[in-house]
């Protein structure tokens, strides 16, 4: 029993570590700082705002994405007035000043490209009143929930095969993920499962055009259910099996 509890705890810590890293990486993309080109894009109706937003996402045109939405929040300056950080609702990390100089930039760019390359959408209903609108959509994309599940399986298998408790192996895998992530990219290359998520997005009229609100449900939908928190039965069963194997490993080590 003692080994089982230890194994379960270690596995939970592993899952949390993987989820945090992946959640951080998969909400990054390349782009330009600031609010973009304001109303240089055609957003004369709520439908136009949706099309502008989704097309710019698929093209990873973050300047236009920021212009179509309220993704941009605020820029922070140091005491001499130099911008040191800019806050965005999504794609925050790689939209920071100097982000292209970071060593994991290319990996994050590849991740972003793979995440949006299969993005599809359909507007099903628009309800407009008094300068505000609710737009019902169905967004289809790669099912990122099970992609991350399979990657978690790989990390747990590596921990079980490693010497000792495998925590050093976990740290190495996390470092590999942030510095290159070739194994995760390979999984995404061969992944074919998709998900279609119904979501309601909100828009409002401003300066003669329309802007979309970027909220958690909308982000989860266009990121392919990344934040669902559960896996398919196949993956959950495999993870449960690995948890037992790791518990045995811990008990034997003790």
mmCIF file of C-alpha atoms in Angstrom:
data_model
loop_
_atom_site.group_PDB
_atom_site.id
_atom_site.type_symbol
_atom_site.label_atom_id
_atom_site.label_comp_id
_atom_site.label_asym_id
_atom_site.label_seq_id
_atom_site.Cartn_x
_atom_site.Cartn_y
_atom_site.Cartn_z
ATOM 1 C CA UNK A 1 0.000 0.000 0.000
ATOM 2 C CA UNK A 2 2.788 2.386 0.845
ATOM 3 C CA UNK A 3 4.449 1.884 -2.523
ATOM 4 C CA UNK A 4 1.103 2.384 -4.271
ATOM 5 C CA UNK A 5 0.562 5.732 -2.598
ATOM 6 C CA UNK A 6 4.068 6.860 -3.439
ATOM 7 C CA UNK A 7 3.643 5.721 -7.051
ATOM 8 C CA UNK A 8 0.320 7.515 -7.370
ATOM 9 C CA UNK A 9 1.785 10.685 -5.917
ATOM 10 C CA UNK A 10 4.808 10.592 -8.227
ATOM 11 C CA UNK A 11 2.616 9.940 -11.234
ATOM 12 C CA UNK A 12 0.349 12.848 -10.296
ATOM 13 C CA UNK A 13 3.367 15.137 -10.007
ATOM 14 C CA UNK A 14 4.521 13.944 -13.425
ATOM 15 C CA UNK A 15 1.120 14.638 -14.949
ATOM 16 C CA UNK A 16 1.025 18.117 -13.443
ATOM 17 C CA UNK A 17 4.549 18.894 -14.702
ATOM 18 C CA UNK A 18 3.726 17.733 -18.236
ATOM 19 C CA UNK A 19 0.410 19.616 -18.290
ATOM 20 C CA UNK A 20 1.998 22.851 -17.112
ATOM 21 C CA UNK A 21 4.809 22.688 -19.685
ATOM 22 C CA UNK A 22 2.508 21.751 -22.554
ATOM 23 C CA UNK A 23 -0.111 24.290 -21.561
ATOM 24 C CA UNK A 24 2.542 26.977 -21.582
ATOM 25 C CA UNK A 25 4.080 25.958 -24.899
ATOM 26 C CA UNK A 26 0.845 25.391 -26.778
ATOM 27 C CA UNK A 27 -0.485 28.818 -25.975
ATOM 28 C CA UNK A 28 2.493 30.482 -27.622
ATOM 29 C CA UNK A 29 2.919 31.532 -31.226
ATOM 30 C CA UNK A 30 4.955 33.899 -33.322
ATOM 31 C CA UNK A 31 3.775 37.399 -34.027
ATOM 32 C CA UNK A 32 4.324 41.101 -33.617
ATOM 33 C CA UNK A 33 3.899 43.142 -30.479
ATOM 34 C CA UNK A 34 1.167 45.694 -29.881
ATOM 35 C CA UNK A 35 -2.409 45.999 -30.972
ATOM 36 C CA UNK A 36 -1.778 45.355 -34.636
ATOM 37 C CA UNK A 37 -3.211 47.200 -37.580
ATOM 38 C CA UNK A 38 -6.312 48.473 -35.784
ATOM 39 C CA UNK A 39 -9.156 48.500 -38.313
ATOM 40 C CA UNK A 40 -7.133 47.936 -41.466
ATOM 41 C CA UNK A 41 -8.919 44.556 -41.736
ATOM 42 C CA UNK A 42 -12.534 44.148 -42.753
ATOM 43 C CA UNK A 43 -14.566 43.635 -39.586
ATOM 44 C CA UNK A 44 -17.786 45.411 -40.517
ATOM 45 C CA UNK A 45 -20.056 42.691 -39.072
ATOM 46 C CA UNK A 46 -19.756 40.100 -36.288
ATOM 47 C CA UNK A 47 -19.305 37.445 -38.970
ATOM 48 C CA UNK A 48 -16.453 39.473 -40.469
ATOM 49 C CA UNK A 49 -14.789 39.664 -37.055
ATOM 50 C CA UNK A 50 -15.014 35.885 -36.684
ATOM 51 C CA UNK A 51 -13.574 35.287 -40.150
ATOM 52 C CA UNK A 52 -10.769 37.773 -39.522
ATOM 53 C CA UNK A 53 -9.936 36.127 -36.201
ATOM 54 C CA UNK A 54 -9.990 32.527 -37.411
ATOM 55 C CA UNK A 55 -8.142 33.183 -40.671
ATOM 56 C CA UNK A 56 -5.404 35.075 -38.848
ATOM 57 C CA UNK A 57 -5.126 32.216 -36.329
ATOM 58 C CA UNK A 58 -4.707 29.627 -39.049
ATOM 59 C CA UNK A 59 -2.095 31.800 -40.766
ATOM 60 C CA UNK A 60 -0.437 32.625 -37.432
ATOM 61 C CA UNK A 61 -0.788 36.296 -38.304
ATOM 62 C CA UNK A 62 -0.803 37.491 -34.713
ATOM 63 C CA UNK A 63 -0.736 41.155 -35.657
ATOM 64 C CA UNK A 64 -4.093 40.768 -37.370
ATOM 65 C CA UNK A 65 -5.383 38.462 -34.634
ATOM 66 C CA UNK A 66 -4.675 41.173 -32.084
ATOM 67 C CA UNK A 67 -6.463 43.731 -34.276
ATOM 68 C CA UNK A 68 -9.589 41.557 -34.512
ATOM 69 C CA UNK A 69 -9.781 40.708 -30.807
ATOM 70 C CA UNK A 70 -9.125 41.971 -27.299
ATOM 71 C CA UNK A 71 -6.108 39.673 -27.019
ATOM 72 C CA UNK A 72 -3.869 42.636 -26.182
ATOM 73 C CA UNK A 73 -4.282 43.710 -22.543
ATOM 74 C CA UNK A 74 -1.528 46.095 -21.484
ATOM 75 C CA UNK A 75 2.131 47.040 -21.951
ATOM 76 C CA UNK A 76 4.351 47.525 -18.898
ATOM 77 C CA UNK A 77 7.289 49.938 -18.896
ATOM 78 C CA UNK A 78 10.357 50.379 -16.740
ATOM 79 C CA UNK A 79 11.235 53.635 -14.997
ATOM 80 C CA UNK A 80 12.807 55.162 -18.108
ATOM 81 C CA UNK A 81 9.783 54.360 -20.260
ATOM 82 C CA UNK A 82 11.173 51.311 -22.065
ATOM 83 C CA UNK A 83 8.618 48.487 -22.635
ATOM 84 C CA UNK A 84 9.674 45.417 -20.652
ATOM 85 C CA UNK A 85 6.571 43.226 -20.836
ATOM 86 C CA UNK A 86 3.325 43.106 -22.763
ATOM 87 C CA UNK A 87 0.321 41.177 -21.510
ATOM 88 C CA UNK A 88 -1.897 39.150 -23.843
ATOM 89 C CA UNK A 89 -4.748 36.792 -23.117
ATOM 90 C CA UNK A 90 -3.235 34.079 -25.303
ATOM 91 C CA UNK A 91 0.026 33.699 -27.246
ATOM 92 C CA UNK A 92 1.519 35.762 -24.460
ATOM 93 C CA UNK A 93 5.029 34.341 -24.148
ATOM 94 C CA UNK A 94 6.241 34.720 -27.717
ATOM 95 C CA UNK A 95 4.621 38.101 -28.103
ATOM 96 C CA UNK A 96 6.965 39.525 -25.498
ATOM 97 C CA UNK A 97 9.718 41.989 -26.465
ATOM 98 C CA UNK A 98 12.791 40.064 -27.622
ATOM 99 C CA UNK A 99 11.001 36.693 -27.765
ATOM 100 C CA UNK A 100 12.685 35.714 -31.046
ATOM 101 C CA UNK A 101 16.060 35.693 -29.294
ATOM 102 C CA UNK A 102 15.037 32.920 -26.910
ATOM 103 C CA UNK A 103 16.537 29.511 -27.634
ATOM 104 C CA UNK A 104 13.180 27.669 -27.584
ATOM 105 C CA UNK A 105 11.611 30.053 -30.095
ATOM 106 C CA UNK A 106 11.850 27.681 -33.073
ATOM 107 C CA UNK A 107 10.266 24.820 -31.150
ATOM 108 C CA UNK A 108 7.394 27.012 -29.993
ATOM 109 C CA UNK A 109 6.927 28.204 -33.556
ATOM 110 C CA UNK A 110 6.733 24.628 -34.842
ATOM 111 C CA UNK A 111 4.283 23.713 -32.097
ATOM 112 C CA UNK A 112 2.072 26.662 -32.973
ATOM 113 C CA UNK A 113 2.152 25.804 -36.684
ATOM 114 C CA UNK A 114 1.163 22.198 -36.035
ATOM 115 C CA UNK A 115 -1.553 23.247 -33.602
ATOM 116 C CA UNK A 116 -3.388 25.497 -36.073
ATOM 117 C CA UNK A 117 -2.640 23.909 -39.449
ATOM 118 C CA UNK A 118 -5.833 21.790 -39.406
ATOM 119 C CA UNK A 119 -8.080 24.479 -37.941
ATOM 120 C CA UNK A 120 -11.600 24.631 -39.419
ATOM 121 C CA UNK A 121 -14.707 26.496 -38.283
ATOM 122 C CA UNK A 122 -18.356 27.124 -39.054
ATOM 123 C CA UNK A 123 -20.651 29.894 -37.841
ATOM 124 C CA UNK A 124 -24.036 28.409 -36.932
ATOM 125 C CA UNK A 125 -25.938 31.392 -35.514
ATOM 126 C CA UNK A 126 -25.440 35.076 -34.762
ATOM 127 C CA UNK A 127 -27.511 37.039 -32.256
ATOM 128 C CA UNK A 128 -26.904 40.787 -32.460
ATOM 129 C CA UNK A 129 -28.404 43.529 -30.284
ATOM 130 C CA UNK A 130 -27.404 47.027 -29.171
ATOM 131 C CA UNK A 131 -23.845 46.859 -30.465
ATOM 132 C CA UNK A 132 -23.131 43.428 -28.956
ATOM 133 C CA UNK A 133 -23.284 39.970 -30.489
ATOM 134 C CA UNK A 134 -23.189 36.308 -29.532
ATOM 135 C CA UNK A 135 -21.829 34.030 -32.254
ATOM 136 C CA UNK A 136 -22.371 30.283 -32.043
ATOM 137 C CA UNK A 137 -19.591 28.340 -33.757
ATOM 138 C CA UNK A 138 -18.262 24.843 -34.258
ATOM 139 C CA UNK A 139 -14.476 24.686 -34.283
ATOM 140 C CA UNK A 140 -12.637 21.594 -35.519
ATOM 141 C CA UNK A 141 -8.958 20.949 -34.870
ATOM 142 C CA UNK A 142 -6.407 18.324 -33.948
ATOM 143 C CA UNK A 143 -7.435 16.657 -30.679
ATOM 144 C CA UNK A 144 -4.644 17.968 -28.480
ATOM 145 C CA UNK A 145 -6.003 16.278 -25.350
ATOM 146 C CA UNK A 146 -4.987 12.805 -26.461
ATOM 147 C CA UNK A 147 -1.782 14.072 -28.058
ATOM 148 C CA UNK A 148 -0.632 15.252 -24.651
ATOM 149 C CA UNK A 149 -1.909 11.997 -23.148
ATOM 150 C CA UNK A 150 0.303 9.920 -25.406
ATOM 151 C CA UNK A 151 3.237 12.150 -24.615
ATOM 152 C CA UNK A 152 2.585 11.684 -20.909
ATOM 153 C CA UNK A 153 2.634 7.919 -21.491
ATOM 154 C CA UNK A 154 6.044 8.264 -23.138
ATOM 155 C CA UNK A 155 7.423 10.226 -20.175
ATOM 156 C CA UNK A 156 6.093 7.699 -17.639
ATOM 157 C CA UNK A 157 7.527 4.800 -19.644
ATOM 158 C CA UNK A 158 10.890 6.566 -19.648
ATOM 159 C CA UNK A 159 10.720 7.036 -15.871
ATOM 160 C CA UNK A 160 9.947 3.366 -15.311
ATOM 161 C CA UNK A 161 12.813 2.269 -17.565
ATOM 162 C CA UNK A 162 15.302 4.669 -15.950
ATOM 163 C CA UNK A 163 17.510 3.935 -12.961
ATOM 164 C CA UNK A 164 16.327 4.795 -9.438
ATOM 165 C CA UNK A 165 12.977 6.560 -9.144
ATOM 166 C CA UNK A 166 13.257 8.091 -12.602
ATOM 167 C CA UNK A 167 12.974 11.680 -11.416
ATOM 168 C CA UNK A 168 16.214 12.647 -13.145
ATOM 169 C CA UNK A 169 14.777 11.170 -16.334
ATOM 170 C CA UNK A 170 11.642 13.283 -15.843
ATOM 171 C CA UNK A 171 13.732 16.430 -15.545
ATOM 172 C CA UNK A 172 15.657 15.486 -18.695
ATOM 173 C CA UNK A 173 12.411 14.905 -20.621
ATOM 174 C CA UNK A 174 11.019 18.242 -19.494
ATOM 175 C CA UNK A 175 14.255 19.956 -20.560
ATOM 176 C CA UNK A 176 14.100 18.184 -23.932
ATOM 177 C CA UNK A 177 10.511 19.354 -24.315
ATOM 178 C CA UNK A 178 11.323 23.003 -23.706
ATOM 179 C CA UNK A 179 14.526 22.881 -25.812
ATOM 180 C CA UNK A 180 13.361 20.904 -28.828
ATOM 181 C CA UNK A 181 10.457 18.588 -28.181
ATOM 182 C CA UNK A 182 11.175 16.367 -31.163
ATOM 183 C CA UNK A 183 9.272 13.427 -29.648
ATOM 184 C CA UNK A 184 6.140 15.487 -29.097
ATOM 185 C CA UNK A 185 6.395 16.995 -32.585
ATOM 186 C CA UNK A 186 6.707 13.489 -34.019
ATOM 187 C CA UNK A 187 3.487 12.435 -32.263
ATOM 188 C CA UNK A 188 1.701 15.451 -33.713
ATOM 189 C CA UNK A 189 3.033 14.659 -37.202
ATOM 190 C CA UNK A 190 1.328 11.253 -37.185
ATOM 191 C CA UNK A 191 -1.796 12.215 -35.240
ATOM 192 C CA UNK A 192 -5.072 12.087 -37.169
ATOM 193 C CA UNK A 193 -7.751 12.337 -34.454
ATOM 194 C CA UNK A 194 -9.701 15.572 -34.448
ATOM 195 C CA UNK A 195 -12.371 17.098 -32.241
ATOM 196 C CA UNK A 196 -15.241 19.450 -33.025
ATOM 197 C CA UNK A 197 -16.182 21.796 -30.204
ATOM 198 C CA UNK A 198 -19.283 24.004 -30.105
ATOM 199 C CA UNK A 199 -18.563 27.367 -28.541
ATOM 200 C CA UNK A 200 -20.227 30.755 -28.217
ATOM 201 C CA UNK A 201 -17.953 33.736 -28.747
ATOM 202 C CA UNK A 202 -18.801 37.297 -27.856
ATOM 203 C CA UNK A 203 -18.227 40.453 -29.883
ATOM 204 C CA UNK A 204 -18.894 44.151 -29.497
ATOM 205 C CA UNK A 205 -18.933 47.163 -31.771
ATOM 206 C CA UNK A 206 -16.073 49.611 -31.450
ATOM 207 C CA UNK A 207 -14.808 52.434 -33.697
ATOM 208 C CA UNK A 208 -17.097 51.381 -36.523
ATOM 209 C CA UNK A 209 -16.025 47.727 -36.461
ATOM 210 C CA UNK A 210 -16.436 44.592 -34.413
ATOM 211 C CA UNK A 211 -14.034 42.881 -32.017
ATOM 212 C CA UNK A 212 -14.089 39.377 -30.542
ATOM 213 C CA UNK A 213 -13.536 38.592 -26.886
ATOM 214 C CA UNK A 214 -10.845 35.968 -26.199
ATOM 215 C CA UNK A 215 -12.063 33.861 -23.272
ATOM 216 C CA UNK A 216 -11.073 30.441 -21.908
ATOM 217 C CA UNK A 217 -13.770 28.498 -23.774
ATOM 218 C CA UNK A 218 -12.807 30.061 -27.088
ATOM 219 C CA UNK A 219 -9.102 29.370 -26.498
ATOM 220 C CA UNK A 220 -9.793 25.752 -25.535
ATOM 221 C CA UNK A 221 -11.854 25.283 -28.696
ATOM 222 C CA UNK A 222 -9.279 26.581 -31.166
ATOM 223 C CA UNK A 223 -6.471 24.836 -29.265
ATOM 224 C CA UNK A 224 -8.149 21.463 -29.798
ATOM 225 C CA UNK A 225 -9.536 20.764 -26.310
ATOM 226 C CA UNK A 226 -6.158 21.250 -24.679
ATOM 227 C CA UNK A 227 -7.722 22.135 -21.324
ATOM 228 C CA UNK A 228 -10.281 19.328 -21.116
ATOM 229 C CA UNK A 229 -8.337 17.561 -18.363
ATOM 230 C CA UNK A 230 -9.386 13.990 -19.217
ATOM 231 C CA UNK A 231 -8.199 11.490 -21.804
ATOM 232 C CA UNK A 232 -9.836 8.777 -23.883
ATOM 233 C CA UNK A 233 -10.501 5.417 -22.202
ATOM 234 C CA UNK A 234 -7.544 3.847 -24.013
ATOM 235 C CA UNK A 235 -5.090 6.399 -22.666
ATOM 236 C CA UNK A 236 -6.576 6.413 -19.159
ATOM 237 C CA UNK A 237 -6.223 2.610 -18.986
ATOM 238 C CA UNK A 238 -2.619 2.738 -20.137
ATOM 239 C CA UNK A 239 -1.828 5.478 -17.625
ATOM 240 C CA UNK A 240 -3.433 3.428 -14.838
ATOM 241 C CA UNK A 241 -1.269 0.457 -15.829
ATOM 242 C CA UNK A 242 1.858 2.607 -15.820
ATOM 243 C CA UNK A 243 0.890 4.028 -12.432
ATOM 244 C CA UNK A 244 0.821 0.497 -10.999
ATOM 245 C CA UNK A 245 4.162 -0.317 -12.602
ATOM 246 C CA UNK A 246 5.689 2.818 -11.190
ATOM 247 C CA UNK A 247 4.236 2.054 -7.749
ATOM 248 C CA UNK A 248 5.974 -1.349 -7.892
ATOM 249 C CA UNK A 249 9.190 0.364 -8.893
ATOM 250 C CA UNK A 250 8.972 2.737 -5.924
ATOM 251 C CA UNK A 251 8.185 -0.120 -3.527
ATOM 252 C CA UNK A 252 11.153 -2.118 -4.814
ATOM 253 C CA UNK A 253 13.447 0.902 -4.515
ATOM 254 C CA UNK A 254 12.381 1.464 -0.928
#
